[in-house]
Amino acid sequence: DAGVTQSPTHLIKTRGQQVTLRCSPKSGHDTVSWYQQALGQGPQFIFQYYEEEERQRGNFPDRFSGHQFPNYSSELNVNALLLGDSALYLCASVSRGGGRPYEQYFGPGTRLTVT
Amino acid sequence: AQSVSQHNHHVILSEAASLELGCNYSYGGTVNLFWYVQYPGQHLQLLLKYFSGDPLVKGIKGFEAEFIKSKFSFNLRKPSVQWSDTAEYFCAVNSLPGYSSASKIIFGSGTRLSIRP
């Protein structure tokens, strides 16, 4: 059973460009969250998708947008890249069903470098 | 707003020493608490979690943590560390009525643990 997978592993972009990151949740999971982890800091919540809708959002500008597909996979899009967007982007998945608490599983992340 | 404070930014220990990493959170309601570890070059892994019940929780690799509700604390402990415990450790919390385990996770800033062989 594959865990959470993310692609690409590494990415280098130029300021002003746009980027799309992808995430496939763990089998059986229907909820996907995205986090940004800057160097030397803890991950910060960007947003969460469930049933193809954004359900929660952290303190990130509208340049950060996302999408969830019917197969539960998700994309994170960042427009007009800034140097400060350089970070490790983590995807986490969990199942909302069942009524009991479950742990969220994290993927390996995508390392984005903006030059 | 919810927040998580980790008091130690960098801890250096010798092998076989005991470890305690402090964590405090600010939220008055029901919470789920976590400790995650990030080994060099690896992805975030769950060490242990507290959802309810016994406030002393045991995790992988000999780690344990104690939830003290009155102190809003969830400190991580290990009686004897090994060189392989060198990593970044993150305390985290989430809470939301209903699907609480699926809600956003708030992380602390992390504690870097360095173990001298």
Coordinates of N, CA, C and O in Angstrom, one line a residue, chain A residues 35 37 40-43 45 48 56 88 90 94 96 100-104 106-108, chain B residues 34 36 38 43-44 46 49 51 90 94 96 99 101-105 107-110:
Chain A
Y35 N 0.9 22.0 3.2 CA 1.7 22.7 4.1 C 2.9 23.3 3.5 O 3.5 22.6 2.6
Q37 N 6.8 24.4 4.4 CA 7.8 24.4 5.5 C 9.1 25.1 5.0 O 9.8 24.6 4.2
G40 N 14.2 25.7 8.4 CA 14.4 25.9 9.8 C 13.1 26.2 10.6 O 13.2 26.6 11.8
Q41 N 12.0 26.0 9.9 CA 10.7 26.3 10.6 C 9.8 25.1 10.5 O 10.0 24.1 9.8
G42 N 8.7 25.1 11.3 CA 7.7 24.1 11.3 C 6.8 24.3 10.1 O 6.7 25.4 9.6
P43 N 6.2 23.2 9.7 CA 5.2 23.3 8.5 C 4.1 24.3 8.9 O 3.6 24.3 10.0
F45 N 0.2 25.5 7.7 CA -1.0 25.0 6.9 C -1.4 26.0 5.8 O -1.5 27.2 6.1
Q48 N -6.9 22.9 2.9 CA -7.4 21.5 2.9 C -8.5 21.3 1.9 O -9.4 22.2 1.8
Q56 N -10.8 24.4 4.5 CA -10.1 25.2 5.5 C -9.0 25.9 4.8 O -8.4 25.4 3.8
L88 N 9.9 23.7 1.3 CA 9.4 22.4 1.1 C 7.9 22.4 1.3 O 7.4 22.8 2.3
L90 N 4.6 20.2 1.7 CA 4.2 18.9 2.1 C 2.7 18.7 1.9 O 1.9 19.7 2.0
V94 N -5.8 12.2 5.0 CA -6.5 11.5 6.1 C -7.9 11.1 5.6 O -8.4 11.6 4.6
R96 N -11.9 11.1 6.5 CA -12.8 11.8 7.4 C -13.9 10.8 7.8 O -14.7 11.1 8.7
R100 N -14.1 8.0 14.0 CA -13.1 8.0 15.0 C -11.8 8.7 14.5 O -11.6 8.9 13.3
P101 N -11.0 9.2 15.4 CA -9.9 10.0 15.0 C -8.8 9.1 14.3 O -8.5 8.0 14.7
Y102 N -8.3 9.7 13.2 CA -7.2 9.0 12.5 C -6.0 10.0 12.4 O -6.2 11.2 12.5
E103 N -4.9 9.5 12.2 CA -3.7 10.3 12.1 C -3.6 10.7 10.6 O -4.0 10.0 9.7
Q104 N -3.0 11.9 10.4 CA -2.8 12.4 9.1 C -1.4 11.9 8.6 O -0.4 11.9 9.4
F106 N 1.9 12.2 6.1 CA 2.6 13.2 5.3 C 3.4 12.5 4.1 O 3.9 11.4 4.3
G107 N 3.4 13.2 3.0 CA 4.3 12.8 1.9 C 5.7 13.3 2.1 O 6.0 14.0 3.0
P108 N 6.6 12.9 1.2 CA 8.0 13.3 1.3 C 8.2 14.8 0.9 O 9.3 15.3 1.3
Chain B
F34 N 0.4 15.8 18.9 CA 1.3 15.0 18.2 C 2.7 15.4 18.4 O 3.0 16.6 18.7
Y36 N 6.0 14.9 15.8 CA 6.6 14.4 14.6 C 8.1 14.5 14.6 O 8.7 15.4 15.3
Q38 N 11.6 14.5 12.0 CA 12.1 14.7 10.6 C 13.6 14.4 10.6 O 14.4 15.3 11.0
H43 N 11.3 12.4 5.2 CA 10.0 13.1 5.3 C 9.5 13.0 6.8 O 10.0 12.3 7.6
L44 N 8.5 13.8 7.1 CA 7.9 13.9 8.4 C 7.3 12.6 8.8 O 6.5 12.1 8.0
L46 N 5.3 10.4 12.1 CA 4.6 10.5 13.4 C 5.4 9.7 14.4 O 5.6 8.5 14.2
K49 N 1.0 10.1 19.3 CA -0.2 10.9 19.2 C -1.0 10.7 20.5 O -1.0 9.6 21.1
F51 N -5.0 11.3 21.4 CA -6.4 11.7 21.1 C -7.3 11.7 22.3 O -8.1 12.7 22.4
F90 N 9.1 18.0 16.0 CA 8.0 19.0 16.0 C 6.8 18.6 16.8 O 6.3 17.5 16.7
N94 N -4.1 19.7 16.8 CA -5.2 20.1 15.9 C -6.5 19.9 16.7 O -6.5 19.2 17.7
L96 N -10.9 20.6 16.1 CA -12.1 21.1 15.4 C -13.3 20.2 15.8 O -13.1 19.0 15.7
Y99 N -15.0 16.5 12.8 CA -13.9 15.8 12.2 C -12.5 16.3 12.7 O -11.7 16.8 11.9
S101 N -9.8 15.1 13.8 CA -8.5 14.6 13.4 C -8.2 15.0 12.0 O -7.1 14.9 11.5
A102 N -9.2 15.5 11.2 CA -8.9 15.9 9.8 C -8.6 17.4 9.7 O -8.3 17.9 8.6
S103 N -8.7 18.1 10.8 CA -8.5 19.5 10.7 C -7.1 19.9 10.6 O -6.2 19.1 10.7
K104 N -6.8 21.2 10.3 CA -5.5 21.6 10.1 C -4.6 21.3 11.4 O -5.1 21.4 12.5
I105 N -3.4 21.1 11.1 CA -2.4 20.8 12.2 C -1.6 22.1 12.4 O -1.0 22.6 11.4
F107 N 1.8 23.5 13.9 CA 3.1 22.9 14.3 C 3.9 24.0 15.1 O 3.8 25.2 14.9
G108 N 4.7 23.5 16.0 CA 5.7 24.4 16.7 C 6.8 24.6 15.7 O 6.9 24.0 14.6
S109 N 7.8 25.4 16.1 CA 8.9 25.8 15.3 C 10.0 24.7 15.2 O 10.9 24.8 14.4
G110 N 9.9 23.7 16.0 CA 10.8 22.6 16.0 C 12.0 22.7 16.9 O 12.4 23.8 17.4

